[in-house]
Amino acid sequence: MDATITLHVDGEEHRLTVDTRTGLLDALRDRLGETSPKKGCDHGQCGACTVLVEGRRILSCLALAVSHDGARVTTAAGLAPRGDLHPVARAFVDRDALQCGYCTPGQVCSAVGVLDEAARGWPSLVTDESGDDPGEGAPVPLDREEIRERMSGNLCRCGAYTHIVDAVESVGSAGAGGEAAR
Amino acid sequence: MRPFAYSRPRDAAAAVAEVSADPEACYLAGGTNLVDHLRLGITRPGLLVDLRDLLDDGVEEMPGGGLRIGAATPNSDLAAHPLVRRRHPMLSAALLSGASGQLRNAASTGGNLLQRTRCAYFRDTAAPCNKREPGTGCSALEGHGRHNAVLGASRHCVAVHPSDMAVALTALDARVRVLGPGGERVVPLPGLHRLPGDEPHRDTVLEHGDLITAVELPDPPRGRRSAYRKVRDRASYAFALVSVAAALEVADGRVRGVRLALGGLAHAPWRARRAEEALTGAPATADAFREAARAELADARTGPDNAFKPALAVATVTAVLRDLAARGDR
Ligand SMILES: Cc1cc2nc3c(=O)[nH]c(=O)nc-3n(C[C@H](O)[C@H](O)[C@H](O)COP(=O)(O)OP(=O)(O)OC[C@H]3O[C@@H](n4cnc5c(N)ncnc54)[C@H](O)[C@@H]3O)c2cc1C
Ligand code: SF4
Ligand code: FES
Ligand code: FES
């Protein structure tokens, strides 16, 4: 069964008719030619398909396209609109945070989400919540343990993890990068 | 995947009417469990009724005390909410120990409660499974059993409930608001999730068409501290082998109040009433905690692959309660 939807992808508006069974990832890749989000598993287990929807990082393989009618989607490619690398992507290159590169667009989108979430004061499982007022919402500093926990939904078969943590840490301490999520 | 129609009703009542009228319809929330199941062929609906924008997605204080959590509240927003972090640290921690940042951003409170087991045979449509296809048998009885239940299982199903959030809500005496074809009602936790018995295809007491609209949480008594600890095969992004949600109030070295629920052990989040009773009024010592946990696990039944679970559960309960007792006032 078909449905006609609108998707705003990396600043461009697309109107398309999709089968209701189409995942957002397949709509992006096969229908709109946006191939930076990758299909690693199609079951929510690897993070290669991570994109930002309304600024939040989600897995596009477990999202149905029809359910995202009207959504604003940012892919890793869209983080570099004029060909300049986004600070997070730049850090991945500078820190040699990839080997084959298949997981990288998902890692970069996820890292942009992590920087935004930490800036808004969202805790992770390893955040120390024992202070006077854990709900006050101060930004969470991103040390290596925080980065590892927050990035755990992005697997890398090449095992580039150590450098990925380096890359995110370098952007996190520079205080840049998360605003692209908004 | 079987083709399905898609609908986006205007309000909750219309959604309930649509699903109730069609035995092949089901609700779609964040989709992080359902879309996976569509793709695996576990669920084959003819109509998806999308709940997007029709349920509350925030946390508010109720007039008589307590918190009301809209069923559409994403797991990440719930975990980060100031009132949840202040009043129910165990709930925030349970949410943050589940899935990944991306999944928690999409997953809803209602969908999390109703996510289905991760039993590998349930997810493999080539394997017999009483939960997926009643009467075909249970492949997990003779198969890989590392994750199998040790409490409250039946010979028809030995699967465990996968949700971390539900374990915390079970310890916190949460109440689920349900809108069904016959009107609104309240279902308490524990009480929402079932043990398998001879109907393992029924995860919960809800009927077709029932819609979760909100979860209500009573306020904790003064001086209560709470925590959630999850033990798993890797440090993050893995389901629990054993998990413990615990809340404790100690006065003059004795346990004044305790709430304890266990995950990874049963078909439903396991409220440890026997341990709670044994501990109330008892000295707040590691020995007392361990003895109560042992009593709770006394009826555990294990196989060769999951024989470690009772001892792991006892050790985890003891450690969590001991840490809570040793902590200051929160
Ligand atoms: C790789 C992976 C790892 C994960 N790890 C964990 C983990 O460690 N711990 C954990 O707890 N969870 C984990 N999860 C599961 C995740 O938490 C659930 O998928 C999620 O909470 C489901 O919420 P949803 O809104 O996406 O539900 P959906 O997928 O949309 O729906 C799930 C079910 O609930 C029904 N439903 C949804 N909302 C309502 C409602 N309001 N009323 C009635 N019925 C409703 C749907 O019909 C469907 O049957 C993991 C998931 C994945 C993919
Ligand atoms: S344990 Fe339950 S879910 Fe797993 S195969 Fe047996 S019947 Fe199916
Ligand atoms: S392709 Fe989406 S998580 Fe693997
Ligand atoms: S760089 Fe190859 S999978 Fe990560």
Coordinates of C-alpha atoms and ligand atoms in Angstrom, one line a residue:
Chain A
M1 CA 0.0 0.0 0.0
D2 CA 1.4 3.4 -1.0
A3 CA 1.5 6.7 0.8
T4 CA 2.7 10.1 -0.3
I5 CA 5.0 11.9 2.1
T6 CA 7.3 14.9 2.4
L7 CA 10.9 14.6 3.8
H8 CA 13.2 17.6 4.4
V9 CA 16.6 16.0 4.0
D10 CA 19.8 18.1 4.5
G11 CA 17.8 21.2 3.8
E12 CA 16.1 20.0 0.7
E13 CA 12.4 19.2 0.4
H14 CA 11.4 16.0 -1.3
R15 CA 7.9 14.7 -2.0
L16 CA 7.7 11.0 -2.7
T17 CA 5.4 8.1 -2.8
V18 CA 6.5 5.1 -0.7
D19 CA 5.2 1.6 0.1
T20 CA 4.0 1.8 3.8
R21 CA 6.6 -0.9 4.6
T22 CA 9.6 1.3 3.5
G23 CA 12.1 2.1 6.3
L24 CA 13.4 5.6 6.5
L25 CA 16.9 4.3 5.8
D26 CA 15.7 2.7 2.5
A27 CA 13.8 5.8 1.5
L28 CA 16.9 7.9 2.0
R29 CA 19.3 5.6 0.2
D30 CA 17.2 4.0 -2.5
R31 CA 14.7 6.7 -3.3
L32 CA 16.6 9.9 -2.6
G33 CA 20.1 8.7 -3.3
E34 CA 21.3 9.9 0.1
T35 CA 23.9 7.1 0.7
S36 CA 25.8 8.5 3.6
P37 CA 23.6 6.6 6.2
K38 CA 24.7 2.9 5.9
K39 CA 22.8 -0.3 6.4
G40 CA 24.9 -2.5 8.7
C41 CA 22.3 -4.8 10.3
D42 CA 18.7 -3.4 9.6
H43 CA 17.8 -4.4 13.2
G44 CA 18.9 -1.6 15.4
Q45 CA 22.1 -3.4 16.5
C46 CA 25.0 -1.5 14.9
G47 CA 24.3 2.3 14.6
A48 CA 25.6 2.6 11.0
C49 CA 22.2 4.1 9.9
T50 CA 22.2 6.9 12.5
V51 CA 20.8 10.2 11.3
L52 CA 19.5 13.3 13.1
V53 CA 15.7 13.8 13.0
E54 CA 14.6 17.2 14.3
G55 CA 18.1 17.3 15.8
R56 CA 17.9 14.0 17.7
R57 CA 20.0 11.1 16.8
I58 CA 17.9 8.0 15.9
L59 CA 18.4 4.8 13.9
S60 CA 16.8 5.2 10.5
C61 CA 16.5 1.4 9.9
L62 CA 13.9 1.1 12.7
A63 CA 11.9 4.1 11.6
L64 CA 9.1 3.8 9.0
A65 CA 9.2 6.5 6.3
V66 CA 5.4 7.0 6.5
S67 CA 5.6 7.8 10.2
H68 CA 8.2 10.5 9.4
D69 CA 6.0 12.5 7.0
G70 CA 7.2 16.2 7.3
A71 CA 10.3 15.3 9.3
R72 CA 13.6 17.3 9.1
V73 CA 16.4 14.8 8.6
T74 CA 20.2 15.5 8.7
T75 CA 22.6 12.9 7.4
A76 CA 26.4 12.9 7.8
A77 CA 26.7 14.3 4.3
G78 CA 24.3 17.2 5.2
L79 CA 26.6 18.2 8.1
A80 CA 29.0 19.5 5.5
P81 CA 26.7 21.5 3.3
R82 CA 29.2 23.6 1.4
G83 CA 31.9 20.9 1.3
D84 CA 33.6 22.2 4.5
L85 CA 34.0 19.4 6.9
H86 CA 31.9 19.7 10.1
P87 CA 34.1 20.0 13.2
V88 CA 33.2 16.4 14.3
A89 CA 34.0 15.0 10.8
R90 CA 37.2 17.0 10.8
A91 CA 38.2 15.5 14.1
F92 CA 37.6 12.0 12.8
V93 CA 39.9 12.7 9.9
D94 CA 42.5 14.4 12.1
R95 CA 42.5 11.6 14.7
D96 CA 42.5 8.8 12.2
A97 CA 39.2 7.6 13.6
L98 CA 38.4 5.2 10.8
Q99 CA 39.7 2.3 8.7
C100 CA 37.2 1.1 6.1
G101 CA 34.8 4.0 6.9
Y102 CA 31.6 2.1 6.7
C103 CA 30.5 2.9 10.2
T104 CA 31.8 6.5 10.1
P105 CA 28.8 8.5 8.9
G106 CA 26.8 6.9 11.7
Q107 CA 29.5 7.6 14.2
V108 CA 29.7 11.2 13.1
C109 CA 25.9 11.8 13.4
S110 CA 25.9 10.0 16.7
A111 CA 28.8 12.1 18.0
V112 CA 27.0 15.3 17.0
G113 CA 24.0 14.0 19.0
V114 CA 26.1 13.2 22.0
L115 CA 27.7 16.7 22.1
D116 CA 24.2 18.2 22.0
E117 CA 22.8 15.9 24.7
A118 CA 25.7 16.5 27.0
A119 CA 25.5 20.3 26.5
R120 CA 21.8 20.1 27.5
G121 CA 22.8 18.3 30.7
W122 CA 21.4 14.9 29.9
P123 CA 23.1 12.3 32.1
S124 CA 24.4 8.9 30.9
L125 CA 24.7 5.7 33.0
V126 CA 28.2 6.7 34.1
T127 CA 27.4 10.3 35.0
D128 CA 27.9 11.0 38.7
E129 CA 24.4 11.8 40.0
S130 CA 25.3 12.0 43.7
G131 CA 25.6 15.8 43.8
D132 CA 23.2 18.1 45.6
D133 CA 20.8 18.5 42.8
P134 CA 21.2 16.0 40.0
G135 CA 18.3 17.6 38.1
E136 CA 19.7 21.1 37.7
G137 CA 20.8 20.5 34.1
A138 CA 24.4 21.7 34.0
P139 CA 26.3 20.5 30.9
V140 CA 28.0 17.2 31.4
P141 CA 31.8 17.2 30.8
L142 CA 32.6 14.5 28.3
D143 CA 35.5 12.5 29.6
R144 CA 36.6 9.2 27.9
E145 CA 34.3 7.0 30.0
E146 CA 31.3 9.3 29.2
I147 CA 32.1 9.1 25.5
R148 CA 32.5 5.4 25.5
E149 CA 29.1 4.9 27.2
R150 CA 27.3 7.5 25.1
M151 CA 28.8 6.1 21.8
S152 CA 28.1 2.5 22.7
G153 CA 25.3 2.2 20.1
N154 CA 27.8 2.6 17.2
L155 CA 29.8 -0.5 16.5
C156 CA 32.9 -0.5 14.4
R157 CA 34.0 -3.8 12.9
C158 CA 37.4 -2.4 12.2
G159 CA 37.9 -1.6 15.9
A160 CA 38.8 2.1 15.5
Y161 CA 37.2 2.8 18.9
T162 CA 40.3 4.3 20.6
H163 CA 40.7 6.9 17.9
I164 CA 36.9 7.5 17.8
V165 CA 37.0 8.4 21.5
D166 CA 40.0 10.7 20.8
A167 CA 38.1 12.4 18.0
V168 CA 34.9 13.0 20.1
E169 CA 37.0 14.1 23.1
S170 CA 38.9 16.7 21.0
V171 CA 35.6 18.3 19.8
G172 CA 33.9 17.9 23.2
S173 CA 36.7 19.8 25.0
A174 CA 36.7 22.5 22.3
G175 CA 33.0 23.0 23.1
A176 CA 31.9 22.9 19.5
G177 CA 29.9 20.6 17.3
G178 CA 26.6 19.9 19.1
E179 CA 24.8 22.9 17.8
A180 CA 24.5 21.3 14.3
A181 CA 22.0 19.0 15.9
R182 CA 19.6 21.9 16.4
Chain B
M1 CA 6.9 -8.4 4.9
R2 CA 3.1 -8.5 4.6
P3 CA 1.7 -5.3 3.2
F4 CA -0.2 -3.2 5.7
A5 CA -2.4 -0.1 5.7
Y6 CA -1.3 2.9 7.8
S7 CA -3.4 5.3 9.7
R8 CA -2.8 8.3 11.9
P9 CA -5.9 9.0 13.9
R10 CA -6.7 12.4 15.4
D11 CA -7.0 11.3 19.1
A12 CA -6.5 8.4 21.5
A13 CA -10.2 7.4 21.4
A14 CA -10.2 7.2 17.6
A15 CA -7.0 5.1 17.8
V16 CA -8.6 2.7 20.3
A17 CA -11.7 2.4 18.1
E18 CA -9.6 1.6 15.0
V19 CA -7.5 -1.1 16.6
S20 CA -10.4 -2.6 18.6
A21 CA -12.4 -3.0 15.4
D22 CA -9.7 -4.8 13.5
P23 CA -8.1 -8.0 14.9
E24 CA -5.2 -7.5 12.6
A25 CA -4.4 -4.0 13.6
C26 CA -1.7 -2.9 16.0
Y27 CA -0.3 0.4 17.5
L28 CA 3.0 1.9 16.3
A29 CA 4.9 4.1 18.8
G30 CA 8.7 4.7 18.3
G31 CA 8.9 1.5 16.2
T32 CA 12.2 0.3 17.7
N33 CA 10.7 -3.1 18.6
L34 CA 7.7 -3.3 16.2
V35 CA 9.6 -2.4 13.0
D36 CA 12.2 -5.0 13.9
H37 CA 9.4 -7.6 14.3
L38 CA 7.8 -6.6 11.1
R39 CA 11.0 -7.2 9.3
L40 CA 11.7 -10.5 11.1
G41 CA 8.1 -11.7 10.3
I42 CA 7.2 -12.2 14.0
T43 CA 4.3 -9.7 13.8
R44 CA 2.2 -9.6 10.6
P45 CA -0.4 -6.8 11.0
G46 CA -2.8 -5.7 8.3
L47 CA -3.1 -2.2 9.7
L48 CA -0.6 0.0 11.7
V49 CA -2.2 2.7 13.8
D50 CA 0.4 5.4 14.5
L51 CA 0.4 7.0 17.9
R52 CA 2.6 9.9 16.8
D53 CA 1.4 13.2 18.3
L54 CA -1.7 11.8 20.0
L55 CA -0.4 10.9 23.5
D56 CA 1.2 13.1 26.1
D57 CA 5.0 13.2 25.8
G58 CA 6.0 14.8 29.0
V59 CA 6.2 14.5 32.8
E60 CA 4.0 16.5 35.2
E61 CA 3.3 16.6 38.9
M62 CA -0.1 15.3 39.8
P63 CA -2.3 17.5 42.1
G64 CA -2.4 15.0 45.0
G65 CA 1.4 14.2 44.7
G66 CA 3.3 11.9 42.4
L67 CA 4.3 12.1 38.8
R68 CA 2.3 11.4 35.6
I69 CA 4.4 10.3 32.7
G70 CA 2.7 10.5 29.2
A71 CA 3.0 7.2 27.3
A72 CA 4.7 9.0 24.4
T73 CA 7.5 10.4 26.6
P74 CA 10.8 9.2 24.9
N75 CA 13.0 7.0 27.1
S76 CA 15.9 9.6 26.9
D77 CA 13.7 12.6 27.9
L78 CA 12.3 10.6 30.8
A79 CA 15.7 9.6 32.1
A80 CA 16.9 13.2 31.9
H81 CA 13.9 14.8 33.5
P82 CA 14.8 16.8 36.6
L83 CA 11.9 15.4 38.7
V84 CA 12.7 11.8 37.8
R85 CA 16.4 12.3 38.6
R86 CA 15.7 13.9 41.9
R87 CA 12.9 11.6 43.1
H88 CA 13.6 8.3 41.4
P89 CA 17.3 7.9 40.6
M90 CA 16.7 4.2 40.0
L91 CA 14.3 4.9 37.2
S92 CA 16.7 7.3 35.4
A93 CA 19.5 4.7 35.8
A94 CA 17.3 1.8 34.5
L95 CA 16.4 3.8 31.4
L96 CA 20.0 4.8 30.8
S97 CA 21.2 1.3 31.1
G98 CA 18.9 0.1 28.3
A99 CA 19.6 0.1 24.6
S100 CA 21.6 3.0 23.2
G101 CA 21.3 6.8 22.9
Q102 CA 19.8 6.6 19.4
L103 CA 17.2 3.9 20.5
R104 CA 16.3 5.8 23.7
N105 CA 15.6 9.0 21.6
A106 CA 13.0 7.1 19.6
A107 CA 11.6 4.6 22.1
S108 CA 8.5 5.6 24.1
T109 CA 7.4 4.8 27.6
G110 CA 4.4 2.8 26.5
G111 CA 6.4 0.9 23.9
N112 CA 9.2 0.1 26.4
L113 CA 6.7 -1.5 28.7
L114 CA 5.3 -3.6 25.9
Q115 CA 8.5 -4.6 24.2
R116 CA 8.7 -8.4 23.6
T117 CA 11.2 -10.9 24.8
R118 CA 14.7 -11.1 23.1
C119 CA 14.6 -15.0 23.3
A120 CA 16.7 -16.0 20.2
Y121 CA 14.2 -18.7 19.2
F122 CA 11.3 -16.2 19.5
R123 CA 13.1 -14.0 17.0
D124 CA 13.8 -16.9 14.6
T125 CA 10.7 -17.8 12.6
A126 CA 12.2 -21.1 11.6
A127 CA 12.3 -22.3 15.2
P128 CA 9.3 -23.7 17.2
C129 CA 8.2 -21.2 19.8
N130 CA 5.0 -21.2 21.9
K131 CA 5.1 -17.5 22.4
R132 CA 5.2 -16.7 18.6
E133 CA 3.1 -19.7 17.5
P134 CA 1.1 -21.3 20.4
G135 CA 1.4 -25.1 20.4
T136 CA 4.6 -25.5 18.4
G137 CA 6.8 -26.1 21.4
C138 CA 9.6 -24.3 23.2
S139 CA 13.0 -24.4 21.5
A140 CA 14.8 -22.7 24.4
L141 CA 14.2 -25.7 26.7
E142 CA 16.7 -27.8 24.9
G143 CA 18.7 -25.0 23.2
H144 CA 21.0 -22.2 24.3
G145 CA 19.8 -21.3 27.8
R146 CA 22.1 -18.6 29.1
H147 CA 19.3 -16.0 29.2
N148 CA 16.5 -18.4 30.3
A149 CA 14.2 -17.6 33.2
V150 CA 14.9 -19.2 36.6
L151 CA 11.8 -18.0 38.5
G152 CA 8.1 -18.4 37.6
A153 CA 8.8 -20.2 34.2
S154 CA 6.6 -23.0 32.8
R155 CA 7.4 -25.9 30.6
H156 CA 5.7 -23.9 27.8
C157 CA 8.1 -20.9 27.9
V158 CA 11.3 -20.0 29.8
A159 CA 11.8 -16.5 28.2
V160 CA 12.6 -13.4 30.3
H161 CA 11.2 -9.9 30.0
P162 CA 13.8 -7.6 28.5
S163 CA 12.8 -4.1 29.8
D164 CA 15.0 -2.4 32.3
M165 CA 12.6 0.5 32.8
A166 CA 9.8 -2.0 33.7
V167 CA 11.9 -3.4 36.5
A168 CA 12.3 0.0 38.1
L169 CA 8.6 0.8 37.7
T170 CA 7.8 -2.6 39.3
A171 CA 9.8 -1.7 42.3
L172 CA 8.2 1.8 42.5
D173 CA 4.6 0.7 42.6
A174 CA 3.8 2.4 39.3
R175 CA 0.2 2.4 37.9
V176 CA -0.4 2.2 34.2
R177 CA -3.4 4.1 32.7
V178 CA -5.1 2.1 30.0
L179 CA -7.8 3.3 27.6
G180 CA -9.7 0.3 26.1
P181 CA -12.8 -0.2 24.1
G182 CA -14.8 -0.3 27.4
G183 CA -13.3 2.9 28.8
E184 CA -10.4 3.8 31.1
R185 CA -8.8 1.7 33.8
V186 CA -5.7 1.5 35.9
V187 CA -3.3 -1.5 35.9
P188 CA -0.7 -1.7 38.7
L189 CA 2.9 -2.8 38.4
P190 CA 3.5 -5.6 39.4
G191 CA 0.3 -6.9 37.7
L192 CA 0.7 -5.7 34.1
H193 CA 3.2 -8.4 33.0
R194 CA 2.2 -12.1 33.3
L195 CA 4.0 -15.3 34.1
P196 CA 3.9 -17.6 31.1
G197 CA 1.8 -20.5 32.5
D198 CA 0.1 -22.3 29.5
E199 CA -0.5 -19.0 27.6
P200 CA 3.0 -17.8 26.9
H201 CA 1.8 -15.8 23.9
R202 CA 0.3 -13.3 26.3
D203 CA 3.0 -11.1 27.7
T204 CA 0.7 -8.9 29.7
V205 CA -2.9 -8.7 31.0
L206 CA -3.8 -6.2 28.3
E207 CA -6.4 -7.1 25.6
H208 CA -6.4 -6.3 22.0
G209 CA -7.1 -2.6 21.5
D210 CA -6.0 -1.5 25.0
L211 CA -3.9 1.7 24.7
I212 CA -1.5 2.8 27.4
T213 CA -1.9 6.5 27.9
A214 CA 0.2 7.3 30.9
V215 CA 2.2 5.9 33.8
E216 CA 1.7 7.3 37.3
L217 CA 4.4 7.1 40.0
P218 CA 3.8 7.7 43.7
D219 CA 6.3 10.0 45.5
P220 CA 9.0 8.3 47.5
P221 CA 8.9 8.6 51.3
R222 CA 11.4 11.0 52.9
G223 CA 14.9 9.5 53.3
R224 CA 14.5 6.8 50.6
R225 CA 17.5 6.2 48.4
S226 CA 17.3 4.1 45.3
A227 CA 19.5 2.6 42.6
Y228 CA 19.5 0.3 39.6
R229 CA 22.3 -2.1 38.8
K230 CA 22.5 -4.2 35.6
V231 CA 24.9 -7.1 35.0
R232 CA 25.5 -8.1 31.4
D233 CA 27.9 -9.7 29.0
R234 CA 29.3 -6.4 27.8
A235 CA 29.6 -3.0 29.6
S236 CA 27.0 -1.2 27.5
Y237 CA 24.3 -1.9 24.8
A238 CA 23.4 -5.3 26.0
F239 CA 20.4 -6.9 27.7
A240 CA 20.6 -7.9 31.3
L241 CA 21.6 -11.2 32.6
V242 CA 20.5 -10.0 36.0
S243 CA 19.3 -6.6 37.2
V244 CA 18.3 -5.1 40.5
A245 CA 16.1 -2.1 41.2
A246 CA 16.2 -1.3 44.9
A247 CA 14.9 1.5 47.2
L248 CA 15.9 1.6 50.8
E249 CA 15.1 3.7 53.9
V250 CA 17.2 3.0 57.0
A251 CA 16.6 4.4 60.5
D252 CA 18.8 3.6 63.5
G253 CA 20.6 0.9 61.6
R254 CA 17.4 -1.0 60.8
V255 CA 15.5 -1.2 57.5
R256 CA 12.4 1.0 57.7
G257 CA 11.3 0.4 54.2
V258 CA 12.5 -1.5 51.2
R259 CA 11.4 -2.0 47.6
L260 CA 13.1 -4.6 45.5
A261 CA 12.5 -5.8 41.9
L262 CA 14.7 -8.1 39.8
G263 CA 15.2 -8.3 36.0
G264 CA 16.6 -11.0 33.7
L265 CA 15.1 -13.8 35.9
A266 CA 11.5 -14.2 34.9
H267 CA 8.8 -13.7 32.2
A268 CA 7.8 -10.6 34.1
P269 CA 9.8 -8.1 36.2
W270 CA 10.1 -9.9 39.5
R271 CA 8.9 -8.0 42.6
A272 CA 10.9 -9.6 45.5
R273 CA 8.1 -9.5 48.1
R274 CA 9.6 -12.4 50.1
A275 CA 12.9 -10.5 50.5
E276 CA 11.1 -7.2 51.3
E277 CA 9.1 -8.9 54.1
A278 CA 12.2 -10.5 55.5
L279 CA 14.1 -7.3 55.5
T280 CA 11.5 -4.9 56.9
G281 CA 12.6 -4.1 60.5
A282 CA 15.8 -6.2 60.1
P283 CA 19.3 -4.8 60.7
A284 CA 20.6 -3.1 57.6
T285 CA 23.6 -5.4 57.2
A286 CA 25.1 -7.3 54.3
D287 CA 24.3 -10.6 56.1
A288 CA 20.7 -9.7 56.4
F289 CA 20.6 -8.5 52.7
R290 CA 22.2 -11.7 51.5
E291 CA 19.9 -14.0 53.5
A292 CA 16.8 -12.2 52.2
A293 CA 18.1 -12.4 48.6
R294 CA 18.7 -16.2 49.1
A295 CA 15.2 -16.7 50.4
E296 CA 13.8 -14.9 47.3
L297 CA 15.8 -17.1 45.0
A298 CA 15.1 -20.3 46.9
D299 CA 12.7 -21.6 44.3
A300 CA 14.9 -20.9 41.3
R301 CA 15.2 -23.7 38.8
T302 CA 18.1 -23.6 36.5
G303 CA 19.6 -25.5 33.5
P304 CA 23.3 -26.1 32.6
D305 CA 23.6 -22.7 30.8
N306 CA 22.0 -20.4 33.4
A307 CA 23.0 -22.1 36.6
F308 CA 25.0 -19.0 37.5
K309 CA 21.9 -16.8 37.7
P310 CA 20.7 -17.3 41.3
A311 CA 24.1 -16.7 42.8
L312 CA 24.6 -13.7 40.6
A313 CA 21.2 -12.3 41.6
V314 CA 22.0 -12.8 45.3
A315 CA 25.4 -11.1 45.0
T316 CA 23.9 -8.2 43.1
V317 CA 21.0 -7.6 45.5
T318 CA 23.4 -7.8 48.4
A319 CA 25.8 -5.3 46.8
V320 CA 23.1 -2.8 45.8
L321 CA 21.4 -2.8 49.2
R322 CA 24.8 -2.6 51.0
D323 CA 25.8 0.4 48.9
L324 CA 22.4 2.1 49.5
A325 CA 22.7 1.6 53.2
A326 CA 26.2 3.0 53.3
R327 CA 25.3 6.1 51.3
G328 CA 24.3 9.5 52.8
D329 CA 20.8 10.8 52.5
R330 CA 20.2 10.2 48.9
Ligands
LIG1 C1 19.6 -3.4 19.7 C2 18.6 -3.1 20.8 C3 19.0 -3.1 22.1 C4 18.1 -2.9 23.1 N1 18.5 -2.9 24.4 C5 17.6 -2.7 25.4 C6 18.0 -2.9 26.8 O1 19.2 -3.1 27.1 N2 17.0 -2.7 27.7 C7 15.8 -2.4 27.4 O2 14.9 -2.2 28.3 N3 15.4 -2.2 26.1 C8 16.3 -2.4 25.1 N4 15.9 -2.3 23.8 C9 14.4 -2.3 23.5 C10 13.8 -0.9 23.5 O3 13.8 -0.3 24.8 C11 12.4 -1.0 22.9 O4 12.5 -1.4 21.6 C12 11.6 0.3 23.1 O5 11.5 0.7 24.4 C13 10.2 0.1 22.5 O6 9.6 1.4 22.4 P1 8.9 1.9 21.1 O7 8.2 3.2 21.4 O8 9.9 2.0 20.0 O9 7.8 0.8 20.8 P2 7.3 0.2 19.4 O10 8.3 -0.6 18.8 O11 6.6 1.2 18.6 O12 6.1 -0.8 20.1 C14 6.4 -1.9 20.8 C15 5.1 -2.6 21.1 O13 4.3 -1.8 22.0 C16 3.0 -1.5 21.4 N5 2.7 -0.2 21.9 C17 3.5 0.9 21.8 N6 3.0 2.0 22.5 C18 1.8 1.5 23.0 C19 0.8 2.2 23.8 N7 0.9 3.5 24.2 N8 -0.3 1.5 24.1 C20 -0.4 0.2 23.7 N9 0.5 -0.5 23.0 C21 1.6 0.2 22.6 C22 3.2 -1.7 19.9 O14 2.0 -2.1 19.3 C23 4.2 -2.8 19.9 O15 3.6 -4.1 20.1 C24 16.8 -2.6 22.8 C25 16.4 -2.5 21.4 C26 17.3 -2.8 20.4 C27 16.8 -2.7 19.0
SF4_2 S1 11.3 -19.5 25.8 FE1 9.3 -18.7 25.2 S2 9.9 -17.3 23.6 FE2 11.7 -18.6 23.8 S3 11.3 -20.3 22.4 FE3 10.4 -21.0 24.3 S4 8.3 -20.4 24.1 FE4 9.4 -19.2 22.6
FES3 S1 21.5 -0.6 10.2 FE1 20.4 0.5 11.7 S2 21.3 -0.1 13.5 FE2 22.3 -1.4 12.0
FES4 S1 35.9 2.0 10.2 FE1 35.4 0.1 9.4 S2 33.6 -0.4 10.6 FE2 34.3 1.3 11.6

